[in-house]
PDB file of C-alpha atoms in Angstrom:
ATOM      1  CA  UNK A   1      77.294 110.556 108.084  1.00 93.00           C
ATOM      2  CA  UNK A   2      77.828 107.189 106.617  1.00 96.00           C
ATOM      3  CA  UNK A   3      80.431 104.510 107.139  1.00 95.00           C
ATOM      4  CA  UNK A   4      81.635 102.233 104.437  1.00 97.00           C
ATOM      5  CA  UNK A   5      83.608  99.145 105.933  1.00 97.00           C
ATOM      6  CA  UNK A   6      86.747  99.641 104.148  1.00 98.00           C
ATOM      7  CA  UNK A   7      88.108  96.339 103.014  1.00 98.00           C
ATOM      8  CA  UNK A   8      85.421  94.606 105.366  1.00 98.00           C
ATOM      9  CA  UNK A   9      86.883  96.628 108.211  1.00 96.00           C
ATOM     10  CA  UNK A  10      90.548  94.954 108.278  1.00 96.00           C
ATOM     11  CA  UNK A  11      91.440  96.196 111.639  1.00 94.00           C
ATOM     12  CA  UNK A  12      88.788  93.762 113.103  1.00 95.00           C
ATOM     13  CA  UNK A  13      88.285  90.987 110.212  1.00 97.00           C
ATOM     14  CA  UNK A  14      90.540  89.313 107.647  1.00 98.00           C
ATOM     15  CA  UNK A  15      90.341  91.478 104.967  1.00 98.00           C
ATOM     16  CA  UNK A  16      88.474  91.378 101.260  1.00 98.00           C
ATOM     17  CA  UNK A  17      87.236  87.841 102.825  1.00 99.00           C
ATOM     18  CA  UNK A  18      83.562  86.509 103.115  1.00 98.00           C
ATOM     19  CA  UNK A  19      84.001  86.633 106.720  1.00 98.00           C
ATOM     20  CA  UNK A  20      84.968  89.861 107.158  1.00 98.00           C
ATOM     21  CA  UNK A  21      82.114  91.097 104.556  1.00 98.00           C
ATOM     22  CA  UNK A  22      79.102  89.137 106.161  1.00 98.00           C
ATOM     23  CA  UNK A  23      80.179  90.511 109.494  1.00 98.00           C
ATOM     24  CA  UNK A  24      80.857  94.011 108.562  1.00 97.00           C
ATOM     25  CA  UNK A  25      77.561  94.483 107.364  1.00 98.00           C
ATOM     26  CA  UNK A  26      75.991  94.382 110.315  1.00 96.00           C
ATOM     27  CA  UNK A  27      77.737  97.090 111.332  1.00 94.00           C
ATOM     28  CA  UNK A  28      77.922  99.407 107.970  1.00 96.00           C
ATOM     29  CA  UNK A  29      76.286 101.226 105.750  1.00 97.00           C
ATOM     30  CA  UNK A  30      78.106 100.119 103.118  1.00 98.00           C
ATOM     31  CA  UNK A  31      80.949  97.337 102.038  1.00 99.00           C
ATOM     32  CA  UNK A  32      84.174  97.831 100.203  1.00 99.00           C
ATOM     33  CA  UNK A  33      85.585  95.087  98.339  1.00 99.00           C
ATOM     34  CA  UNK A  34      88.656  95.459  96.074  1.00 99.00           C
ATOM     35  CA  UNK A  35      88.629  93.966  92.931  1.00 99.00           C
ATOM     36  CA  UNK A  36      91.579  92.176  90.478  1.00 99.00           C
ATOM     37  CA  UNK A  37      91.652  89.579  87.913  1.00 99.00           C
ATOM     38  CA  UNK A  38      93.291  86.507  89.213  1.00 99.00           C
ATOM     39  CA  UNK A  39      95.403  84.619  86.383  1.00 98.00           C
ATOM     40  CA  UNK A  40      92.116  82.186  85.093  1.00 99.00           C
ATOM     41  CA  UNK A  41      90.503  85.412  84.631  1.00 98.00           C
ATOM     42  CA  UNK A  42      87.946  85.665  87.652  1.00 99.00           C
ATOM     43  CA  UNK A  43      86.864  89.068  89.519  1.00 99.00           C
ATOM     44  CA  UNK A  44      88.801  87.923  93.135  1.00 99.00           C
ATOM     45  CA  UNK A  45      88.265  90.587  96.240  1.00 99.00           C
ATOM     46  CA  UNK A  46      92.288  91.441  97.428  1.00 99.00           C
ATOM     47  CA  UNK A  47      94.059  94.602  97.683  1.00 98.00           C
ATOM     48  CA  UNK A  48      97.282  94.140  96.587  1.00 98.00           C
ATOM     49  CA  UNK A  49      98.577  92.831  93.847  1.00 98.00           C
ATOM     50  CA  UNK A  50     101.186  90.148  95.203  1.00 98.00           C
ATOM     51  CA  UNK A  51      99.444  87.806  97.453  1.00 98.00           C
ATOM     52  CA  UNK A  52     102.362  88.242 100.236  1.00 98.00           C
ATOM     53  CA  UNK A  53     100.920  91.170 102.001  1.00 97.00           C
ATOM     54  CA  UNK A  54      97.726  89.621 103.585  1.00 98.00           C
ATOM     55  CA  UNK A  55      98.467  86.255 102.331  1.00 98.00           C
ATOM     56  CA  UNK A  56     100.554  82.792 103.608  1.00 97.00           C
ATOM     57  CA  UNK A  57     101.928  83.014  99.952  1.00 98.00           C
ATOM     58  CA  UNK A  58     103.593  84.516  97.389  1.00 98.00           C
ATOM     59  CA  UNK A  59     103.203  85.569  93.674  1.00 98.00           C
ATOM     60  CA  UNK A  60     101.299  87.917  91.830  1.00 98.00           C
ATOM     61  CA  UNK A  61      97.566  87.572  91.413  1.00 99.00           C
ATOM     62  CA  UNK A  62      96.958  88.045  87.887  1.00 98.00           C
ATOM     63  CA  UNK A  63      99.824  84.960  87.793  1.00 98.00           C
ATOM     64  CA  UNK A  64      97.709  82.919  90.168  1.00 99.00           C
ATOM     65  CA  UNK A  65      94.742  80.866  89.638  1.00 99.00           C
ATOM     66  CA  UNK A  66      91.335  81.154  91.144  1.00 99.00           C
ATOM     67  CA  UNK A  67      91.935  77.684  92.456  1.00 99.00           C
ATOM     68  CA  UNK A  68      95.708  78.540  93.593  1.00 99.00           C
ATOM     69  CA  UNK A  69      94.421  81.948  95.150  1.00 99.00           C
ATOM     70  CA  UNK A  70      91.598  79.814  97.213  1.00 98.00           C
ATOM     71  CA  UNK A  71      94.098  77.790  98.831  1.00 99.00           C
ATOM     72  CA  UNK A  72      95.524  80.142 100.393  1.00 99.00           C
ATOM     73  CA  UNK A  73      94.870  81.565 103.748  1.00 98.00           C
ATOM     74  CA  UNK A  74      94.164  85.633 104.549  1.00 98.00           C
ATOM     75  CA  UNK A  75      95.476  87.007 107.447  1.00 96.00           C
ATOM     76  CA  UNK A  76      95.943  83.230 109.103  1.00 96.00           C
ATOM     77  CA  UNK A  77      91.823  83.168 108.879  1.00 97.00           C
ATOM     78  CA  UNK A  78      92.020  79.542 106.918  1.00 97.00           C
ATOM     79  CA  UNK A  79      89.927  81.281 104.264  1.00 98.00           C
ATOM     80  CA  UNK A  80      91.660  81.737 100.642  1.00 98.00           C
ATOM     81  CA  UNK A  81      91.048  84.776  98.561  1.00 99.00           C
ATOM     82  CA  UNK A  82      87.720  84.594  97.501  1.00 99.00           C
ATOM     83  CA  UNK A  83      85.480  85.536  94.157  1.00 99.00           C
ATOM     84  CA  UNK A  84      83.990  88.953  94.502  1.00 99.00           C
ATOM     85  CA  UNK A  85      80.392  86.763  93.479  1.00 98.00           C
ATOM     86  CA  UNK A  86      80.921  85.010  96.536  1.00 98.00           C
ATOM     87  CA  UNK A  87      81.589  88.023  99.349  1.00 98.00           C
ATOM     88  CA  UNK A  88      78.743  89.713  97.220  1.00 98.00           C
ATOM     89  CA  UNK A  89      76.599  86.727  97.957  1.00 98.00           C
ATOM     90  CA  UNK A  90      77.594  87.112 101.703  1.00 97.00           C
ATOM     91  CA  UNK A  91      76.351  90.446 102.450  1.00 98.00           C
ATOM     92  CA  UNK A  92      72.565  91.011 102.457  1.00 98.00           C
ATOM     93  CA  UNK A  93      70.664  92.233  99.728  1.00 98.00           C
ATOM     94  CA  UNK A  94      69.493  95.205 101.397  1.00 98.00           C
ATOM     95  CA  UNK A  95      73.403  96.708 102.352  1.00 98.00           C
ATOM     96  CA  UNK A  96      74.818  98.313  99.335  1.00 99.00           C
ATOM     97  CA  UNK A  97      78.456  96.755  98.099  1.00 99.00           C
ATOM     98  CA  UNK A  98      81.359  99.439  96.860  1.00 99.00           C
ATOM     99  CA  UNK A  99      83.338  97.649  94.376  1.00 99.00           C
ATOM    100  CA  UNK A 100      86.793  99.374  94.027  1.00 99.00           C
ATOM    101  CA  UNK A 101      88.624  98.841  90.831  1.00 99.00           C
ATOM    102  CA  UNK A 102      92.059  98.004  91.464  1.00 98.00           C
ATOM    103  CA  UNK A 103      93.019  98.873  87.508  1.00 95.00           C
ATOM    104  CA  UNK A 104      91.877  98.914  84.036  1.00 93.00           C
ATOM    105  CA  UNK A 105      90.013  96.163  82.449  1.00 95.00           C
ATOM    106  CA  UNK A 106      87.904  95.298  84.845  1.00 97.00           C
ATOM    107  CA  UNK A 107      84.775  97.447  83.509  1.00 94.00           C
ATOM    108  CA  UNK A 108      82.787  94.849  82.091  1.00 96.00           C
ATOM    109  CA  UNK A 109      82.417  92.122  84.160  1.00 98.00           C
ATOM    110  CA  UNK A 110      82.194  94.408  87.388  1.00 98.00           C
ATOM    111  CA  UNK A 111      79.315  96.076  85.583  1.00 98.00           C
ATOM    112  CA  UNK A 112      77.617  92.388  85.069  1.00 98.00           C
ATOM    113  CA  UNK A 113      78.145  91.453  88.470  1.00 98.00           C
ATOM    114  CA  UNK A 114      76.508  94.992  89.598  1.00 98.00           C
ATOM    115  CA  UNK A 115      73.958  94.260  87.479  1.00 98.00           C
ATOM    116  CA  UNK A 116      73.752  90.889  88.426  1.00 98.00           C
ATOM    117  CA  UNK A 117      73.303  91.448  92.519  1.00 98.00           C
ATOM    118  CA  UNK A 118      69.995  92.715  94.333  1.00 98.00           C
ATOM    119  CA  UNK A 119      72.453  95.100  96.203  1.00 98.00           C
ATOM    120  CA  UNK A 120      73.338  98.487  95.557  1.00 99.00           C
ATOM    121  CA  UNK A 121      75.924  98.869  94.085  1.00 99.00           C
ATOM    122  CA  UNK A 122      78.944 101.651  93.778  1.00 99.00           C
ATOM    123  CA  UNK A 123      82.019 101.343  91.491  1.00 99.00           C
ATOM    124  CA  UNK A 124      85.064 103.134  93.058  1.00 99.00           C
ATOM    125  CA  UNK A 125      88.388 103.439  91.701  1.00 98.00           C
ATOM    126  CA  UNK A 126      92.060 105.683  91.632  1.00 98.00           C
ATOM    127  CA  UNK A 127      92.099 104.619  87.871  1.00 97.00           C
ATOM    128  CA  UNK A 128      90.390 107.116  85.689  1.00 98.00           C
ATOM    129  CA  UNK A 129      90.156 104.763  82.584  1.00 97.00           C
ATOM    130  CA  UNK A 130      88.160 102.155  84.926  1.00 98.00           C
ATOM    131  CA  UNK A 131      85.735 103.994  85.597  1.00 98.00           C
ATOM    132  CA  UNK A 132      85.342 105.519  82.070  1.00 98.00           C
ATOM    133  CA  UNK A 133      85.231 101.712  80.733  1.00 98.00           C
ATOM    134  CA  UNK A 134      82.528 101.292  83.249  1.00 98.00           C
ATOM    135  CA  UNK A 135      80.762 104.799  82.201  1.00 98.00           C
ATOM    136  CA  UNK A 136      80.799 103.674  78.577  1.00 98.00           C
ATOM    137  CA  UNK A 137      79.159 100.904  79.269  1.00 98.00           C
ATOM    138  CA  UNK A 138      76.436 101.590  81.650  1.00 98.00           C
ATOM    139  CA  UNK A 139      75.895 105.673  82.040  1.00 96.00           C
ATOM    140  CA  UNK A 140      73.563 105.253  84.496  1.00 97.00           C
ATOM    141  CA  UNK A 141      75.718 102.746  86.955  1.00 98.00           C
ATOM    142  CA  UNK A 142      76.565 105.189  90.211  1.00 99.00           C
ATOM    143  CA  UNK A 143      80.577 105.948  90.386  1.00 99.00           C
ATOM    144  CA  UNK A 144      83.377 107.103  93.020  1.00 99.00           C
ATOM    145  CA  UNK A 145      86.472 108.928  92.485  1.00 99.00           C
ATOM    146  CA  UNK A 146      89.526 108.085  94.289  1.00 98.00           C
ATOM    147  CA  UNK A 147      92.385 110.529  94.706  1.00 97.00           C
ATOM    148  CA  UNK A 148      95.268 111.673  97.178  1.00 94.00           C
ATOM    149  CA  UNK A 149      96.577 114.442  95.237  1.00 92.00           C
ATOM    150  CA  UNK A 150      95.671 117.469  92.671  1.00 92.00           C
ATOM    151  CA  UNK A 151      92.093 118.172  94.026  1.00 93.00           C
ATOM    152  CA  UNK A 152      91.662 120.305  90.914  1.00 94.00           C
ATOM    153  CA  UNK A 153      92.521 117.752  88.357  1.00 95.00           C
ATOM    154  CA  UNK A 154      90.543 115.150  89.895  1.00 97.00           C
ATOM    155  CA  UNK A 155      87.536 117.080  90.870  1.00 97.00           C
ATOM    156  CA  UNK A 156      87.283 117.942  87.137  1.00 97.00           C
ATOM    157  CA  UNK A 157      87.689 114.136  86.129  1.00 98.00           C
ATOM    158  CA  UNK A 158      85.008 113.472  88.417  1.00 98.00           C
ATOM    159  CA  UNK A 159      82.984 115.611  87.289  1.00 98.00           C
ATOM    160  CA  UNK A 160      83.574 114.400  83.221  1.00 98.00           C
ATOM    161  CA  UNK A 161      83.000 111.301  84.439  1.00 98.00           C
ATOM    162  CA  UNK A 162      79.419 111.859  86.104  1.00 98.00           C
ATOM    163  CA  UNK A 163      80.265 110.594  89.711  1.00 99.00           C
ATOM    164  CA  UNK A 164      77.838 110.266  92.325  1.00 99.00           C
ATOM    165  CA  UNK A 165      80.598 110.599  94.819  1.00 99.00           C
ATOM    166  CA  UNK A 166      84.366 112.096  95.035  1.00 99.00           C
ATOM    167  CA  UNK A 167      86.321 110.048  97.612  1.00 98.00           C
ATOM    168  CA  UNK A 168      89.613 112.339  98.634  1.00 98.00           C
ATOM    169  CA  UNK A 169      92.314 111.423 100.847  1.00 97.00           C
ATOM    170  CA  UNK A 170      90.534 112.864 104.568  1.00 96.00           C
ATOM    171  CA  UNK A 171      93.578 115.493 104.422  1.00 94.00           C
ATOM    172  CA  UNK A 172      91.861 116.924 101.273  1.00 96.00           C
ATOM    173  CA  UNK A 173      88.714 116.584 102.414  1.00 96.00           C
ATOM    174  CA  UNK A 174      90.018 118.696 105.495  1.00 95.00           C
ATOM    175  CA  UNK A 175      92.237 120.956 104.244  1.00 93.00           C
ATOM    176  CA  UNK A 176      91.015 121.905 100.668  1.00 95.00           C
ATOM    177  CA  UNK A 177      87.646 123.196  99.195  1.00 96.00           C
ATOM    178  CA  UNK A 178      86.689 119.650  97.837  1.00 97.00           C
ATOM    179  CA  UNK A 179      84.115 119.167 100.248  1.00 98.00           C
ATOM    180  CA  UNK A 180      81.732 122.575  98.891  1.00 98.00           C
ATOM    181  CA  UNK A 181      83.108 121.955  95.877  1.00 98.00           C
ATOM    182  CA  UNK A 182      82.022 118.684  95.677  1.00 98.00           C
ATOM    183  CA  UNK A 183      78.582 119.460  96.919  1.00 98.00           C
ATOM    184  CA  UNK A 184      78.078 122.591  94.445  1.00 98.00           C
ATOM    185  CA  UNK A 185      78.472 120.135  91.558  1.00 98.00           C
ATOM    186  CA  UNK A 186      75.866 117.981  93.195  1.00 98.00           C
ATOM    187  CA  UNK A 187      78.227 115.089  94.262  1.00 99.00           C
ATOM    188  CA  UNK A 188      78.671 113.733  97.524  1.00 99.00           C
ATOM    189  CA  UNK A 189      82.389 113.033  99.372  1.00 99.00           C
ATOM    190  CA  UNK A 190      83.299 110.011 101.245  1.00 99.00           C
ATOM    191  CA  UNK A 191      86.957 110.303 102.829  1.00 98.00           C
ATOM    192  CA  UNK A 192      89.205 107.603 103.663  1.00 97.00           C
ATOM    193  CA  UNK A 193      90.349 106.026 105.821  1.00 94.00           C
ATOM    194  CA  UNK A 194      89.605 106.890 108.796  1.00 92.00           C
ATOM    195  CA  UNK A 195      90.226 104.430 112.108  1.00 86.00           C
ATOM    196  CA  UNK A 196      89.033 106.927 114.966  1.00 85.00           C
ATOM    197  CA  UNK A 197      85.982 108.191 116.454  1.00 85.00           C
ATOM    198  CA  UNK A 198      87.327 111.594 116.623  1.00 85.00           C
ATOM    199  CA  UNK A 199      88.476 112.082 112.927  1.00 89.00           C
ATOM    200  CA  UNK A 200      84.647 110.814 112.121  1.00 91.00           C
ATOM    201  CA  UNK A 201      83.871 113.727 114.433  1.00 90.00           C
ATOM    202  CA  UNK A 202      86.027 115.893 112.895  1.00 93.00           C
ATOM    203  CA  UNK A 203      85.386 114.941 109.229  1.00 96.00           C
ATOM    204  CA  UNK A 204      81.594 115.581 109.406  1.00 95.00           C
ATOM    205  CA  UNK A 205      81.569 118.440 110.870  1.00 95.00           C
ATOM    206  CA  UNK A 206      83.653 119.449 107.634  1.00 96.00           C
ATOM    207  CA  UNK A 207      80.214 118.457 105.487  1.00 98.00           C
ATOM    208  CA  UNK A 208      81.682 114.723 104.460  1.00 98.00           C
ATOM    209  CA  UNK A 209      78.736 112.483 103.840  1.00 98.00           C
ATOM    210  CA  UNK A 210      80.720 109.250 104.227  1.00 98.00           C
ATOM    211  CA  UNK A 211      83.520 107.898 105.662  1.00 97.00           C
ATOM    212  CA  UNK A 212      85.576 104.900 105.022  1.00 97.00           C
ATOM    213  CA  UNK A 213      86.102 103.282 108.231  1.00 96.00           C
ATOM    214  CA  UNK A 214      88.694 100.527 109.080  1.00 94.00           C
ATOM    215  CA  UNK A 215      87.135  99.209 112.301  1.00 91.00           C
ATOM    216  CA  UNK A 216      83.676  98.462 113.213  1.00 87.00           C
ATOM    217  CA  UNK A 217      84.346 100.931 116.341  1.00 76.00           C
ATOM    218  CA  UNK A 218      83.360 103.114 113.921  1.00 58.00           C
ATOM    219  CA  UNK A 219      79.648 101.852 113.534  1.00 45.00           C
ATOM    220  CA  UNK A 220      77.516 104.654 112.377  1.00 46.00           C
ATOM    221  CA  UNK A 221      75.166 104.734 115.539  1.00 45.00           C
ATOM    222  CA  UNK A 222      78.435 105.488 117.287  1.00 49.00           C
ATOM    223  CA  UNK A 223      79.277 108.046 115.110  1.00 49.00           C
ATOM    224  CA  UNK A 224      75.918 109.599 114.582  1.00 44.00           C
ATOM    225  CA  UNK A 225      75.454 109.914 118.251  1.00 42.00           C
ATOM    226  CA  UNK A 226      78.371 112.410 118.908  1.00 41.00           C
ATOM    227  CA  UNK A 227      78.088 115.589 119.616  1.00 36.00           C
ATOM    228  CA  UNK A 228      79.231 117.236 116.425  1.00 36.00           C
ATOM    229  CA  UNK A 229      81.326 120.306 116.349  1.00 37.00           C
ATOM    230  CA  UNK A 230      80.124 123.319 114.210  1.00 38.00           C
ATOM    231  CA  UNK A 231      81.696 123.457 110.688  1.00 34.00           C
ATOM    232  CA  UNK A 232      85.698 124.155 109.872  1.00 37.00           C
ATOM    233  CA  UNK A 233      85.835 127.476 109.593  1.00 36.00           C
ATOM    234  CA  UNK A 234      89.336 127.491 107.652  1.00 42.00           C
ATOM    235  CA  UNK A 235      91.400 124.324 107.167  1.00 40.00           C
ATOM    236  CA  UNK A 236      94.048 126.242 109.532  1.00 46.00           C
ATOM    237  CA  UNK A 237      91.986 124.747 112.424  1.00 51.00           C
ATOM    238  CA  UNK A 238      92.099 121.489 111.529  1.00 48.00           C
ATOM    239  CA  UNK A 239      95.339 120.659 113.911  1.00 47.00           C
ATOM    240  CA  UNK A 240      93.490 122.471 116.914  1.00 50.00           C
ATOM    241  CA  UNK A 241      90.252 120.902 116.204  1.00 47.00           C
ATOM    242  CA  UNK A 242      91.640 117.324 116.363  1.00 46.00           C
ATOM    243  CA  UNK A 243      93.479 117.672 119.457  1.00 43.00           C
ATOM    244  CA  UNK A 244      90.173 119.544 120.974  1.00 47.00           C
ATOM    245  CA  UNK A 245      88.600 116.270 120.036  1.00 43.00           C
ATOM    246  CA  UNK A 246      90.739 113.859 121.257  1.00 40.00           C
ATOM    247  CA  UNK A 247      90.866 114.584 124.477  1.00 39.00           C
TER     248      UNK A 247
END
């Protein structure tokens, strides 16, 4: 199973910054940076859309400019929010980059920057018209499916849309058919997010293929070492199985 460092692994690192993505990637299989326009117009790497959550201060991004946005500090790191070219240029060529779409019009310049990097790259979003402005312009460019909710829906979307992965909520991923379903329609699943060795445990022995992982405790020689337990036999277990592993 592999582990994508969600957000650079925020748990450990100030998140969506340089730091956290050069460092995570010694550590990860893959790197997740979120993506928003900033007010000039640049691709910056920040979750939310008001700088106040993760920030020292305040406004809304796409009201902010790349300059204004640098000056600030993430998580009390010193570092301002950063350009997605510049965390991409952190992490080494040979560690793929997920790039998650944090809304519509985005599709074309994260499709030049993908195109643009020697990484790997995956395009990842909860917004169904992001990903088809990224499909229309590059149907070859490798896409992820977010969703929480209505497996059925979604799983359909993904399919529409030609994903190379579906990336559930890990209570869907446990406790519906989205993982076989998934893999019948030749897609792989990568749940998030997960912050324990034991719901790694528990999540591949379910068939996921990836997790998104908030800490770097969560390194995949760590989790590939475990003992795994045999496959869910019904999503009724999934309670028992947990505690079973925790202990």
């Amino acid at each position: 199973m592999e582990i994508t460092a969600h957000r650079g692994f925020e748990e450990a690192y100030p998140e969506n910054t340089v730091e956290a993505a050069s460092r995570a990637a010694a550590d990860a299989d893959r790197v997740e940076v979120d993506v928003r326009r900033c007010g000039s117009g640049e691709l910056v790497a920040t979750h939310f859309d008001r700088v106040g959550f993760t920030t020292d201060g305040s406004g809304r991004v796409g009201e902010l400019s790349v300059d204004e946005l640098a000056a600030l500090s993430v998580g009390g790191s010193g570092e301002g929010v950063p350009l997605v070219a510049d965390i991409a240029a952190a992490v080494p060529d040979d560690t793929p980059l997920r790039l998650d779409l944090k809304g519509p019009a985005l599709g074309e310049d994260v499709v030049d920057l993908a195109r643009a990097v020697d990484n790997d790259v995956l395009l990842s979003s909860f917004y169904a018209d992001a990903l088809w402005e990224a499909r229309d312009i590059d149907d070859e460019i490798p896409l992820s499916y977010l969703f929480d909710v209505r497996a059925d829906r979604n799983m359909t979307t993904a399919r529409l849309l030609d994903c190379e992965y579906v990336s559930p909520h890990w209570s869907l991923a446990l406790g519906t058919d989205v993982v076989e379903r998934a893999h019948a329609a030749g897609m792989k699943v990568e749940a998030w997010t997960v912050a324990t060795s034991a719901m790694a445990r528990l999540l591949d022995s379910a068939g996921v293929d990836s997790v998104a992982a908030s800490s770097p405790e969560l390194a995949p020689d760590e989790v590939r070492g475990l003992d795994y337990v045999g496959a869910l036999a019904e999503p009724g277990a999934t309670l028992e199985r947990l505690r079973a592993l925790m202990h």
